[in-house]
C-alpha cells in the first residue's frame, strides 16, 4: 500500500502544483524522491550559449520540453523528452523485448538540481517475424521529474541538458541515434500554468502511466507453464475483456508467445510461456512488470507462490492487440504466396541437383506416353506434398513440446544422414543397372529398366526430393517459414504444402502438357546411356552425405559406415545376379540368400556406426572456411562489440549445400579476408550440423527457421544486419564497412 500511496501522490502533486504553487510542488518533490531513485548529476557551471529546441536525424526528431511554464524553488518540475518518430521506425521501452535497447539519458545539470527516472508510458507490442519488441512509434513523451533546489531564485534560468541515446529501428534497419537535448527552464513564483504546447500531453502521460494500485500477484510454474495470478485493487469485480503482461526484465517470459487467461471474481489468471532465463522450477525472485488490461494498466510484482484464490473460473480473456480477421488472413495469404515462390526457386538450389537427375529420367521415359506421364507427375506431386506434410507435422509437434528445432532438423541426426547416404548409393546402383526394381529385364534391345516402377517410383522420387531439399532455404522461404511457425497449426500446414507445391510444380506442369512432352526425344537405347550418366549425381549425393556423417560422428563411425556401404553394394549386386539368373530361367537360391545376409549385415553395421556417433563427443566448429574464426556465442558477440569491433556471424551446417557454396564463393575470397582485416572484425561461426538449442534460438530471434543465416553486428554495440542468403563479396565488404562506422540493420 505504501507504493500505491507514493505513486498516486505523484499524480496528485503535479495537479496541485498547477493550483497551489509552492506548497503542492514541494509535496510532489518529496513523493518523486521516495518512489523513484534520483539520478544526481555532477554540479556544473553553465557558461556560454547551448542550443535548445528540436534536434534530429532523418529517423527521429527529439527535444526537451517542460510541462509547466516555469518551476518554483523547492519543487519538482516535470520535463519530458519528446520524440517525433518517422513512419516505419520505432524506439523502445525500458524492456525492449527480444532486441533493441531502451532510450537512455545522461544529464548535465546545474548545482543542486537532480533528475529522477523516466516515467515510462505503456508500450506498444511490435512483432517482427518471430521477434516481439516493446516500444513506441509516432509521437511519444518520456516525462522525467526534476528536483529544483530551494535556493533557486525567481527569475533565474536553469540550463538542463541531456545526452540522449535512441535505438531507432525499422523492419530492416536499426541505428543508434545520439542527440544532445537542452532546455532553459525558468524559475518563478506561484502556481505555474501548463505549457501551452506540450503541457497537456505530458500531464496525460503522467496520469495514465502504469502505476501500483494495491494488486496482489503470485507466479508459479505448473506443467512447464508460468502461471501468473493477480487479485485485488481495481481488478476485484471488474468486467475485464483483455489482458497482457509486460515484464520489466528480459528473458523471464517468451515475449512473442500468446498469453491466454481467464477472469475470476477477484482478478485474473494468465498462462505465460517461460523464457530462457526462467528457472525450470519457477521464479526465485518476484516477477515485476506491467499488467495491461482494457480497463487500465498497473505495475505489479508477483511473488513466487501458489495461485491466488478468486483469480480463475470466469470468462476467457482476449488479446488487447489481436489483429482483425482480415489482417490475419492477409498475412496468411502473403506467407502462402511466398512459400509457393520459394518452392519454385528451390528447384534451382544446389540441394535438389541430385534429384533433378531422377526427374529427368522419369520425364524422358514417359515423354511419349501421356497417360503414364500424367500419372507420374501427379504421383510425384503426392510424394512431395505427403513428405512436406509429415516433416511439417513433426516439426510443429516438436516445437509445441518445447523442442528447439528448425527446418532441416532431420539432417542433424547422424542416423538419418547415414541412412540417406546408403539410399542415394542404392539409387545410383539402380540407375547404373546393377539391379532392377520392378519388372526386371525388358524386351530385346531395350535393356534393363533402370528406374523405380511407375507411380510408385514417381511418388518416392518426390519423397527423396523433399528430404534432400529441406535443408536449403531459397529466397521468400525465410518469411514464409518464419510466419508459418507463429500461425495456428492448420494454417502453418497449408503454408508448408504451398512450399511443396512450388517445388513440384515445374515437373507437374511438364507432365500434364502434351505439347511440352512431344518436344522430348522418343525412347531408345540413348535412354539407357542417359540413366547410367544420371547415376553419378546420386553417387555424388551419397559421398556428400558420407562427408556430413564424418563431420557429425568422427573417424571410427565413418569406418563402420564404409563397411556398411560395402555390404550394401555387395548385396545389391547379388540381387542383380539373382534377377539375371531368374530371367534366364535358372534358380538363384544361393545368390538370393547371400544378398539377404548382405543387407542384414548392412543394417547391423549402420546401427553400430550410428551408436558410435551418439557416444562420441562432438566439439563446436571453430572455423568454417579459410577465414580465422571462433565459435559463435552471445557472449563472444558482446565481447567483440565491447572492444569496438564489428562482428561477422555465419550460421552454417555441413549438410547445407547453399552454406558451403557461399563459404567457397564469398567467404573464402582474398577480398573478403582483406575487408575483415581492414574493419578489425571478428568472424564467428555457429555450427548447426548437429542440434544446438542456442543456435536455434538465435535463428528464431532473427525470423529464420534454418540455415544459412549471415549477420553483421556494428562496432560498439547495436543490433545486427541480416545479409542475403546468397552471398557475394560485395555484400560482405559493404556490410563490414558500414558496421565499422557503427550503424547496423535489422532490429
XYZ file of C-alpha atoms in Angstrom:
747
model
C 0.000 0.000 0.000
C 2.957 2.338 0.577
C 3.944 2.105 -3.120
C 0.359 2.833 -4.110
C 0.293 5.935 -1.932
C 3.610 7.164 -3.255
C 2.713 6.784 -6.911
C -0.763 8.289 -6.516
C 0.896 11.185 -4.736
C 2.904 11.839 -7.904
C -0.221 12.389 -9.948
C -1.883 14.417 -7.187
C 1.167 16.554 -6.622
C 1.553 17.516 -10.271
C -2.099 18.575 -10.346
C -1.866 20.571 -7.102
C 1.217 22.310 -8.455
C -0.971 23.978 -11.028
C -3.301 25.496 -8.385
C -1.362 25.645 -5.151
C 2.073 26.844 -6.281
C 4.998 26.259 -3.981
C 3.227 24.017 -1.439
C 1.883 21.486 -3.917
C 5.177 21.450 -5.793
C 7.099 20.663 -2.612
C 4.854 17.680 -1.921
C 5.439 16.433 -5.468
C 9.189 16.651 -4.971
C 9.016 14.569 -1.802
C 6.846 11.913 -3.417
C 9.024 11.563 -6.518
C 12.199 11.271 -4.490
C 10.697 8.455 -2.448
C 9.036 6.497 -5.281
C 11.827 6.583 -7.868
C 15.595 6.697 -7.281
C 17.062 10.038 -8.218
C 19.867 10.493 -10.713
C 22.142 13.246 -9.412
C 24.305 14.994 -11.961
C 27.660 16.445 -11.078
C 27.405 20.202 -10.324
C 28.432 22.257 -13.317
C 28.713 25.963 -14.036
C 26.573 26.855 -17.049
C 28.612 29.099 -19.336
C 28.263 30.013 -22.969
C 25.269 29.515 -25.265
C 23.883 25.989 -25.796
C 21.341 25.065 -28.433
C 17.781 24.390 -27.323
C 14.846 23.195 -29.376
C 14.326 20.173 -31.598
C 17.278 18.075 -32.688
C 17.003 15.208 -35.127
C 18.079 12.843 -37.840
C 16.202 11.501 -40.838
C 14.630 8.921 -38.485
C 13.692 10.862 -35.359
C 13.210 14.406 -34.073
C 13.583 14.975 -30.326
C 13.535 17.869 -27.887
C 13.453 18.527 -24.157
C 10.181 20.265 -23.237
C 8.555 21.418 -19.932
C 5.132 20.509 -18.558
C 4.619 23.935 -16.924
C 5.578 27.458 -17.890
C 8.064 27.744 -15.005
C 9.340 25.915 -11.933
C 9.118 27.147 -8.346
C 12.007 26.919 -5.854
C 11.966 23.730 -3.773
C 9.514 21.982 -6.108
C 9.661 19.101 -8.532
C 9.256 20.178 -12.116
C 8.300 17.781 -14.877
C 10.146 17.892 -18.176
C 9.894 15.344 -20.971
C 11.894 14.034 -23.870
C 9.531 14.447 -26.793
C 10.124 12.043 -29.669
C 8.637 12.500 -33.116
C 9.453 9.220 -34.848
C 9.225 8.913 -38.619
C 6.681 6.430 -40.051
C 8.056 2.898 -40.247
C 10.510 3.470 -37.367
C 10.245 2.916 -33.606
C 12.114 3.325 -30.331
C 12.000 1.113 -27.240
C 10.517 0.766 -23.742
C 12.543 0.071 -20.574
C 12.449 -3.658 -21.501
C 12.945 -3.583 -25.285
C 11.820 -7.202 -25.705
C 13.715 -9.580 -27.983
C 16.049 -6.951 -29.452
C 16.902 -3.268 -29.421
C 17.629 -1.110 -26.385
C 15.840 1.459 -24.197
C 16.260 5.207 -24.515
C 18.961 6.387 -22.088
C 19.570 9.856 -20.631
C 22.902 11.220 -19.368
C 22.141 14.506 -17.622
C 24.230 17.638 -17.215
C 22.505 19.825 -14.604
C 23.193 22.947 -12.507
C 24.379 22.536 -8.932
C 21.661 21.238 -6.611
C 19.365 20.080 -9.424
C 18.692 16.334 -9.676
C 16.819 14.227 -12.239
C 14.665 11.215 -11.421
C 13.924 8.148 -13.508
C 11.885 8.163 -16.708
C 8.134 7.736 -16.241
C 7.554 5.150 -18.988
C 4.225 5.215 -20.859
C 2.596 1.889 -21.701
C 4.489 0.485 -24.730
C 3.229 -0.939 -27.982
C 3.886 -4.551 -28.947
C 5.926 -4.594 -32.149
C 6.159 -8.046 -33.753
C 8.655 -8.832 -36.495
C 8.680 -12.424 -37.709
C 9.261 -14.467 -34.547
C 10.543 -11.478 -32.514
C 8.457 -9.382 -30.139
C 9.683 -5.946 -29.146
C 8.164 -3.335 -26.816
C 8.412 0.303 -27.822
C 6.909 3.432 -29.308
C 6.072 4.904 -32.696
C 4.750 8.263 -33.869
C 4.927 10.932 -31.145
C 5.733 9.985 -27.562
C 6.690 11.862 -24.389
C 9.044 10.393 -21.765
C 8.477 12.508 -18.601
C 11.276 12.949 -16.072
C 10.902 14.609 -12.626
C 13.468 17.345 -11.960
C 14.037 18.394 -8.323
C 14.566 22.160 -8.075
C 16.575 23.309 -5.020
C 15.008 25.737 -2.587
C 17.971 28.029 -3.172
C 16.876 28.687 -6.742
C 15.926 32.339 -7.258
C 12.808 33.515 -9.094
C 13.841 34.997 -12.406
C 16.777 32.606 -12.708
C 17.102 30.335 -15.773
C 18.305 26.758 -15.257
C 20.010 25.086 -18.206
C 19.024 21.408 -18.326
C 20.921 19.227 -20.793
C 20.933 15.512 -21.526
C 22.955 13.339 -23.842
C 20.194 11.076 -25.176
C 20.749 7.762 -26.934
C 17.863 6.416 -29.005
C 17.890 2.989 -30.630
C 15.762 3.779 -33.685
C 14.720 0.757 -35.705
C 12.577 -0.239 -38.665
C 11.724 -3.651 -40.073
C 15.105 -3.717 -41.832
C 17.430 -1.153 -40.245
C 18.441 -0.285 -36.685
C 20.516 2.829 -35.985
C 21.694 4.227 -32.619
C 20.983 7.977 -32.779
C 22.649 10.138 -30.108
C 21.323 13.663 -29.636
C 22.140 16.422 -27.125
C 18.892 17.966 -25.894
C 18.765 21.158 -23.837
C 16.096 23.261 -22.145
C 16.278 26.641 -20.450
C 13.834 26.219 -17.543
C 12.692 29.447 -15.915
C 12.283 29.754 -12.156
C 9.239 31.705 -10.955
C 6.851 32.141 -8.054
C 3.316 30.895 -7.565
C 1.261 28.384 -9.490
C 2.569 27.798 -13.000
C 0.127 27.156 -15.839
C 0.617 24.259 -18.215
C 2.978 24.839 -21.103
C 0.595 25.734 -23.958
C 2.306 23.479 -26.493
C 3.290 20.352 -24.561
C 1.867 20.635 -21.043
C -1.428 18.805 -21.564
C 0.246 15.905 -23.398
C 2.859 15.444 -20.665
C 0.222 15.638 -17.933
C -1.791 12.957 -19.722
C 1.248 10.639 -19.782
C 1.827 11.207 -16.055
C -1.812 10.444 -15.255
C -2.101 7.343 -17.476
C 1.345 5.771 -16.995
C 1.200 2.349 -15.295
C 1.273 2.712 -11.504
C 0.968 0.448 -8.454
C -2.661 0.021 -7.425
C -2.759 -2.378 -4.494
C -2.826 -5.506 -6.686
C -1.541 -8.722 -5.102
C 0.145 -11.145 -7.517
C 1.746 -14.588 -7.467
C 3.802 -16.529 -10.037
C 4.367 -20.278 -10.076
C 5.439 -22.996 -12.511
C 2.915 -25.679 -13.419
C 3.497 -28.361 -16.099
C 6.139 -26.240 -17.789
C 3.917 -23.129 -17.875
C 4.346 -19.958 -15.821
C 1.035 -19.211 -14.106
C 0.538 -15.562 -13.116
C -2.407 -14.701 -10.849
C -3.399 -11.177 -9.763
C -6.216 -10.095 -7.454
C -7.476 -7.084 -5.562
C -7.337 -3.368 -6.218
C -9.024 -2.316 -9.463
C -9.219 -5.972 -10.611
C -11.704 -7.043 -7.954
C -15.152 -7.366 -9.516
C -14.006 -5.711 -12.744
C -15.528 -6.726 -16.077
C -12.226 -7.420 -17.821
C -12.097 -8.343 -21.517
C -8.391 -8.336 -22.374
C -5.067 -8.566 -20.514
C -1.346 -8.684 -21.277
C 1.759 -8.791 -19.072
C 4.880 -6.742 -19.902
C 7.849 -7.858 -17.738
C 10.381 -5.257 -16.630
C 13.298 -7.653 -17.278
C 14.053 -9.630 -20.424
C 14.358 -13.425 -20.555
C 11.703 -14.138 -17.919
C 8.900 -14.963 -20.357
C 8.717 -15.773 -24.048
C 7.734 -12.345 -25.369
C 6.037 -13.396 -28.663
C 4.046 -16.253 -27.117
C 0.321 -15.876 -26.603
C -0.897 -15.179 -23.064
C -4.223 -16.968 -22.648
C -6.087 -16.155 -19.461
C -9.338 -16.177 -17.558
C -11.084 -13.801 -15.225
C -12.180 -14.503 -11.665
C -14.316 -12.717 -9.091
C -11.257 -11.064 -7.558
C -8.878 -10.796 -10.505
C -7.386 -12.810 -13.332
C -5.005 -15.594 -14.318
C -2.543 -15.501 -17.228
C -0.840 -18.589 -18.670
C 2.655 -17.469 -19.709
C 5.405 -19.276 -21.608
C 8.642 -19.224 -19.559
C 11.644 -17.517 -21.117
C 15.125 -18.956 -21.391
C 16.166 -17.016 -18.293
C 13.461 -18.579 -16.120
C 14.414 -21.496 -13.896
C 12.651 -24.784 -14.601
C 11.257 -24.771 -11.086
C 9.776 -21.297 -11.459
C 10.769 -17.778 -10.387
C 13.069 -17.378 -7.411
C 12.564 -13.601 -7.275
C 9.409 -11.503 -7.710
C 8.244 -11.217 -11.305
C 7.753 -7.479 -11.802
C 6.150 -5.728 -14.721
C 3.053 -4.035 -16.090
C -0.355 -5.700 -16.276
C -2.230 -4.024 -19.138
C -5.992 -4.519 -19.458
C -8.843 -2.879 -21.298
C -9.682 -1.014 -18.069
C -6.185 0.269 -17.349
C -2.544 -0.666 -16.809
C -0.843 -1.120 -13.434
C 2.551 -2.095 -12.088
C 2.586 -5.429 -10.268
C 5.184 -7.548 -8.524
C 4.310 -11.253 -8.483
C 5.995 -13.048 -5.613
C 6.808 -16.756 -6.066
C 3.979 -18.811 -4.643
C 0.778 -20.743 -5.213
C -2.002 -19.209 -7.340
C -4.259 -16.760 -5.535
C -7.880 -17.602 -4.785
C -10.537 -15.818 -6.807
C -8.343 -15.362 -9.889
C -9.959 -18.001 -12.103
C -13.250 -19.597 -13.054
C -14.673 -16.800 -15.205
C -14.648 -15.835 -18.872
C -11.676 -16.182 -21.174
C -9.518 -13.099 -21.677
C -8.662 -11.807 -25.131
C -5.504 -10.295 -26.597
C -5.671 -6.458 -26.454
C -3.634 -6.196 -29.663
C -5.320 -9.050 -31.536
C -5.277 -8.382 -35.261
C -8.570 -8.242 -37.122
C -9.515 -11.358 -39.041
C -8.880 -9.570 -42.344
C -5.297 -8.726 -41.305
C -4.584 -12.279 -40.187
C -5.959 -13.574 -43.480
C -3.722 -11.161 -45.401
C -0.610 -12.343 -43.522
C -1.612 -15.945 -44.169
C -2.115 -15.338 -47.899
C 1.208 -13.500 -48.131
C 3.020 -16.364 -46.382
C 1.346 -18.922 -48.670
C 2.310 -16.942 -51.788
C 5.908 -16.541 -50.620
C 6.035 -20.267 -49.850
C 4.908 -21.059 -53.404
C 7.546 -18.740 -54.880
C 10.196 -20.142 -52.534
C 9.329 -23.686 -53.601
C 9.682 -22.734 -57.263
C 13.093 -21.168 -56.637
C 14.097 -24.196 -54.554
C 14.308 -26.149 -57.818
C 17.336 -24.016 -58.686
C 19.113 -24.523 -55.368
C 22.057 -26.955 -55.200
C 20.341 -29.220 -52.661
C 17.985 -30.583 -55.316
C 20.506 -31.082 -58.131
C 20.784 -34.855 -57.491
C 17.010 -35.220 -57.546
C 16.798 -33.380 -60.869
C 18.559 -36.385 -62.360
C 15.757 -38.696 -61.281
C 13.135 -36.235 -62.557
C 14.857 -36.094 -65.940
C 14.995 -39.893 -66.189
C 11.289 -40.190 -65.386
C 10.307 -37.484 -67.902
C 12.274 -38.981 -70.755
C 10.924 -42.469 -70.066
C 7.303 -41.329 -70.280
C 7.656 -38.462 -72.725
C 5.591 -40.116 -75.465
C 3.126 -41.892 -73.199
C 0.907 -39.018 -71.973
C -1.166 -41.197 -69.650
C 1.948 -42.514 -67.895
C 3.441 -39.027 -67.756
C 0.308 -37.635 -66.092
C 0.287 -40.484 -63.616
C 3.950 -39.962 -62.767
C 3.509 -36.192 -62.446
C 0.609 -36.499 -60.034
C 2.358 -39.281 -58.085
C 5.470 -37.101 -57.791
C 3.288 -34.241 -56.508
C 1.657 -36.586 -53.995
C 5.061 -37.733 -52.750
C 6.286 -34.158 -52.333
C 3.155 -32.952 -50.540
C 2.952 -36.024 -48.293
C 6.560 -35.646 -47.193
C 6.224 -31.915 -46.595
C 3.119 -32.629 -44.536
C 4.908 -35.263 -42.444
C 8.037 -33.159 -41.873
C 5.991 -30.056 -41.049
C 3.800 -32.033 -38.665
C 6.791 -33.479 -36.836
C 8.445 -30.043 -36.693
C 5.337 -28.344 -35.295
C 4.761 -31.165 -32.807
C 8.349 -30.978 -31.534
C 8.157 -27.207 -31.182
C 4.824 -27.468 -29.370
C 6.545 -29.875 -26.976
C 9.223 -27.286 -26.214
C 11.939 -28.660 -28.519
C 14.225 -26.083 -30.155
C 14.263 -27.392 -33.722
C 14.109 -25.725 -37.105
C 13.668 -26.525 -40.756
C 16.179 -29.167 -41.891
C 16.238 -30.702 -38.411
C 16.200 -34.245 -39.842
C 19.745 -33.908 -41.193
C 21.016 -33.034 -37.727
C 20.618 -36.731 -36.887
C 23.615 -38.927 -37.819
C 21.235 -41.880 -38.229
C 19.167 -40.057 -40.854
C 22.305 -38.909 -42.680
C 23.768 -42.443 -42.710
C 20.507 -43.928 -43.991
C 20.166 -41.321 -46.727
C 23.751 -41.825 -47.887
C 23.149 -45.574 -48.317
C 19.828 -44.889 -50.041
C 21.478 -42.498 -52.509
C 24.117 -45.105 -53.282
C 21.387 -47.718 -53.868
C 19.552 -45.375 -56.257
C 22.797 -44.770 -58.140
C 23.452 -48.519 -58.447
C 19.897 -48.952 -59.723
C 20.403 -46.305 -62.381
C 23.730 -47.953 -63.309
C 21.908 -51.240 -63.985
C 23.476 -53.205 -61.138
C 19.997 -54.342 -60.098
C 16.442 -53.581 -61.164
C 13.344 -52.546 -59.279
C 10.119 -53.653 -60.892
C 9.533 -55.886 -63.889
C 13.105 -56.975 -64.372
C 14.504 -57.076 -67.923
C 12.627 -55.625 -70.863
C 12.311 -56.995 -74.338
C 15.185 -57.433 -76.735
C 17.145 -54.295 -77.375
C 15.583 -52.212 -74.605
C 17.902 -53.114 -71.723
C 17.093 -53.054 -68.005
C 14.524 -50.715 -66.537
C 16.792 -48.506 -64.507
C 14.141 -46.722 -62.542
C 11.531 -47.393 -59.919
C 8.305 -48.703 -61.442
C 5.504 -46.359 -62.490
C 3.624 -44.235 -59.984
C 5.384 -45.811 -57.003
C 8.756 -44.714 -58.331
C 7.480 -41.190 -59.008
C 5.998 -40.971 -55.509
C 9.252 -41.940 -53.824
C 11.185 -39.600 -56.101
C 9.035 -36.831 -54.601
C 9.812 -38.108 -51.109
C 13.548 -38.015 -51.799
C 13.301 -34.546 -53.317
C 11.835 -33.108 -50.128
C 14.126 -34.957 -47.716
C 17.259 -33.782 -49.517
C 15.995 -30.297 -50.440
C 14.632 -29.407 -46.989
C 17.956 -28.085 -45.587
C 18.119 -25.456 -48.345
C 16.393 -22.118 -47.823
C 15.520 -20.267 -51.009
C 14.523 -16.583 -51.277
C 10.971 -15.929 -49.991
C 11.159 -19.097 -47.858
C 12.550 -17.302 -44.807
C 9.482 -15.088 -44.368
C 7.076 -17.903 -45.211
C 8.559 -20.425 -42.761
C 9.076 -17.837 -40.028
C 5.448 -16.715 -40.304
C 4.139 -20.282 -40.509
C 5.772 -21.239 -37.210
C 3.761 -18.471 -35.489
C 0.402 -19.455 -37.012
C -2.167 -21.957 -35.778
C -1.168 -25.426 -36.964
C -3.822 -25.774 -39.730
C -2.645 -22.539 -41.367
C 1.011 -23.495 -40.855
C 0.491 -26.828 -42.610
C -1.127 -25.056 -45.577
C 1.951 -22.814 -45.898
C 4.241 -25.853 -45.895
C 2.034 -27.571 -48.502
C 2.296 -24.471 -50.716
C 6.070 -24.767 -50.426
C 5.807 -28.366 -51.632
C 3.503 -27.342 -54.472
C 6.092 -24.824 -55.638
C 8.824 -27.483 -55.578
C 6.770 -29.971 -57.614
C 5.012 -27.515 -59.912
C 7.523 -27.405 -62.826
C 7.600 -31.200 -63.114
C 3.813 -31.458 -62.841
C 3.261 -28.767 -65.493
C 5.539 -30.566 -67.963
C 3.995 -33.970 -67.247
C 0.480 -32.587 -67.846
C 1.370 -30.740 -71.054
C 1.286 -32.958 -74.206
C 2.932 -30.209 -76.286
C 5.938 -29.991 -73.968
C 6.213 -33.775 -73.771
C 6.103 -34.079 -77.560
C 9.260 -31.976 -77.848
C 11.265 -34.551 -75.887
C 13.063 -37.213 -77.960
C 11.479 -40.657 -78.327
C 12.690 -43.524 -76.106
C 15.538 -45.609 -77.403
C 18.939 -47.013 -76.473
C 20.118 -43.486 -75.674
C 17.905 -43.613 -72.583
C 19.974 -46.370 -71.019
C 23.133 -44.319 -71.505
C 21.376 -41.273 -70.013
C 20.289 -43.289 -66.999
C 23.831 -44.528 -66.477
C 25.084 -40.942 -66.662
C 22.424 -39.710 -64.244
C 23.624 -42.249 -61.674
C 26.677 -40.131 -60.935
C 24.788 -37.243 -59.276
C 23.373 -39.911 -56.958
C 26.880 -41.123 -56.140
C 27.896 -37.506 -55.551
C 24.997 -37.011 -53.157
C 25.968 -40.197 -51.332
C 29.575 -39.002 -50.944
C 28.396 -35.613 -49.701
C 26.190 -37.244 -47.068
C 29.039 -39.535 -46.004
C 31.209 -36.446 -45.526
C 28.452 -34.856 -43.415
C 28.240 -38.056 -41.354
C 32.010 -37.979 -40.819
C 31.780 -34.398 -39.535
C 28.992 -35.383 -37.166
C 30.254 -38.748 -35.982
C 34.046 -38.933 -36.290
C 36.510 -41.264 -37.988
C 35.630 -44.502 -36.189
C 31.935 -44.253 -37.045
C 32.873 -43.355 -40.634
C 34.910 -46.540 -40.988
C 31.961 -48.652 -39.854
C 29.677 -46.821 -42.298
C 32.117 -47.631 -45.127
C 31.801 -51.323 -44.236
C 28.004 -50.959 -44.273
C 28.191 -49.363 -47.726
C 30.413 -52.210 -48.974
C 27.944 -54.813 -47.694
C 25.063 -52.934 -49.321
C 26.846 -52.754 -52.668
C 27.611 -56.499 -52.496
C 24.035 -57.287 -51.537
C 22.557 -55.216 -54.384
C 24.995 -56.753 -56.879
C 23.840 -60.195 -55.698
C 20.237 -59.041 -56.177
C 21.118 -58.181 -59.767
C 22.767 -61.598 -60.264
C 19.676 -63.286 -58.880
C 17.403 -61.271 -61.211
C 19.522 -62.203 -64.224
C 19.502 -65.935 -63.330
C 15.728 -65.920 -62.979
C 15.301 -64.057 -66.269
C 17.319 -66.826 -67.946
C 15.070 -69.495 -66.430
C 17.524 -70.691 -63.776
C 17.410 -70.780 -59.995
C 19.097 -68.226 -57.773
C 18.773 -69.603 -54.253
C 22.399 -69.100 -53.222
C 22.651 -65.540 -54.557
C 19.290 -64.602 -53.007
C 20.336 -65.907 -49.587
C 23.708 -64.183 -49.854
C 22.016 -60.933 -50.871
C 19.696 -61.143 -47.865
C 22.617 -61.741 -45.497
C 24.476 -58.780 -47.010
C 21.515 -56.471 -46.493
C 21.158 -57.661 -42.885
C 24.857 -57.008 -42.393
C 24.351 -53.502 -43.808
C 21.577 -52.722 -41.333
C 23.614 -54.047 -38.392
C 26.752 -52.118 -39.312
C 24.759 -48.926 -39.857
C 23.337 -49.306 -36.371
C 26.840 -49.714 -34.956
C 28.038 -46.594 -36.802
C 25.129 -44.519 -35.527
C 25.692 -45.825 -31.998
C 29.317 -44.720 -32.125
C 28.218 -41.315 -33.392
C 25.879 -40.839 -30.429
C 28.501 -41.970 -27.931
C 31.311 -39.883 -29.349
C 31.820 -36.288 -28.173
C 31.353 -33.509 -30.709
C 33.068 -30.158 -30.494
C 31.685 -26.938 -31.885
C 33.319 -25.994 -35.121
C 35.833 -23.241 -34.620
C 36.150 -22.498 -38.296
C 34.139 -22.656 -41.467
C 36.228 -21.606 -44.422
C 39.741 -20.148 -44.553
C 38.927 -17.017 -42.530
C 40.277 -17.191 -38.987
C 37.218 -17.716 -36.835
C 35.921 -18.503 -33.371
C 32.855 -20.475 -32.267
C 29.734 -18.345 -32.053
C 28.116 -17.444 -28.745
C 26.119 -14.470 -27.493
C 28.969 -13.704 -25.134
C 31.509 -13.662 -27.972
C 29.377 -11.148 -29.886
C 29.006 -8.890 -26.844
C 32.710 -9.089 -26.007
C 33.746 -8.136 -29.533
C 31.326 -5.210 -29.653
C 32.528 -4.041 -26.241
C 36.033 -3.833 -27.761
C 34.653 -1.636 -30.548
C 34.974 -4.336 -33.216
C 32.317 -5.285 -35.783
C 31.238 -8.929 -35.885
C 30.513 -11.178 -38.871
C 28.462 -14.248 -37.904
C 27.999 -17.290 -40.131
C 25.293 -19.752 -39.054
C 26.022 -22.824 -41.148
C 25.819 -26.618 -41.282
C 27.839 -29.228 -43.127
C 24.666 -30.674 -44.656
C 23.645 -27.263 -46.052
C 24.925 -27.136 -49.638
C 23.971 -23.469 -50.020
C 26.083 -22.679 -46.954
C 29.130 -24.418 -48.392
C 28.791 -22.721 -51.774
C 28.606 -19.314 -50.063
C 31.659 -20.156 -47.989
C 33.645 -21.142 -51.066
C 32.444 -18.310 -53.311
C 32.229 -15.332 -50.948
C 33.665 -16.059 -47.503
C 36.884 -17.635 -48.818
C 37.997 -14.868 -51.161
C 41.040 -12.721 -50.573
C 38.927 -9.542 -50.894
C 36.664 -10.701 -48.078
C 39.650 -11.548 -45.881
C 41.136 -8.099 -46.549
C 37.797 -6.452 -45.684
C 37.581 -8.372 -42.410
C 41.123 -7.348 -41.526
C 40.592 -3.713 -42.548
C 37.459 -3.465 -40.408
C 39.195 -5.225 -37.489
C 36.170 -7.516 -37.468
C 35.641 -10.751 -35.560
C 34.405 -13.752 -37.575
C 32.199 -16.142 -35.604
C 30.794 -19.462 -36.852
C 27.654 -21.072 -35.440
C 27.751 -24.740 -36.496
C 24.230 -26.227 -36.691
C 25.374 -29.542 -38.208
C 24.147 -31.213 -35.055
C 21.355 -29.890 -32.899
C 22.207 -26.790 -30.889
C 19.380 -25.100 -28.974
C 21.278 -21.829 -28.587
C 21.735 -21.531 -32.348
C 18.091 -22.470 -32.918
C 17.050 -19.658 -30.584
C 19.324 -17.198 -32.397
C 17.826 -18.184 -35.747
C 14.312 -17.665 -34.378
C 15.185 -14.251 -32.974
C 16.091 -13.181 -36.483
C 12.973 -14.656 -38.081
C 14.638 -17.767 -39.511
C 13.871 -21.436 -39.111
C 17.029 -22.816 -40.749
C 20.449 -22.059 -42.183
C 22.147 -20.251 -43.819
C 21.945 -17.018 -41.830
C 24.584 -14.284 -42.027
C 24.717 -11.384 -39.558
C 26.932 -8.330 -39.274
C 26.957 -6.508 -35.919
C 28.186 -2.898 -35.754
C 31.230 -1.847 -33.767
C 30.457 -0.521 -30.325
C 27.038 -2.172 -29.932
C 23.699 -2.338 -31.681
C 21.519 -4.816 -33.499
C 22.635 -6.971 -36.392
C 22.186 -6.576 -40.118
C 20.896 -9.663 -41.907
C 22.732 -10.397 -45.158
C 21.143 -12.122 -48.170
C 21.093 -15.920 -48.241
C 23.072 -15.920 -51.492
C 26.289 -14.103 -50.614
C 28.691 -12.139 -52.781
C 31.986 -10.496 -51.921
C 30.478 -7.047 -52.446
C 27.637 -7.646 -49.998
C 30.038 -8.686 -47.230
C 32.517 -5.889 -47.899
C 29.825 -3.175 -47.906
C 28.273 -4.567 -44.719
C 31.632 -4.586 -42.914
C 32.368 -1.012 -43.999
C 29.010 0.138 -42.649
C 29.412 -1.865 -39.430
C 32.845 -0.402 -38.749
C 31.185 3.031 -38.731
C 28.754 1.924 -36.025
C 25.493 1.544 -37.964
C 23.529 -1.646 -38.297
C 20.478 -3.242 -39.740
C 17.592 -5.276 -38.515
C 16.296 -4.573 -35.010
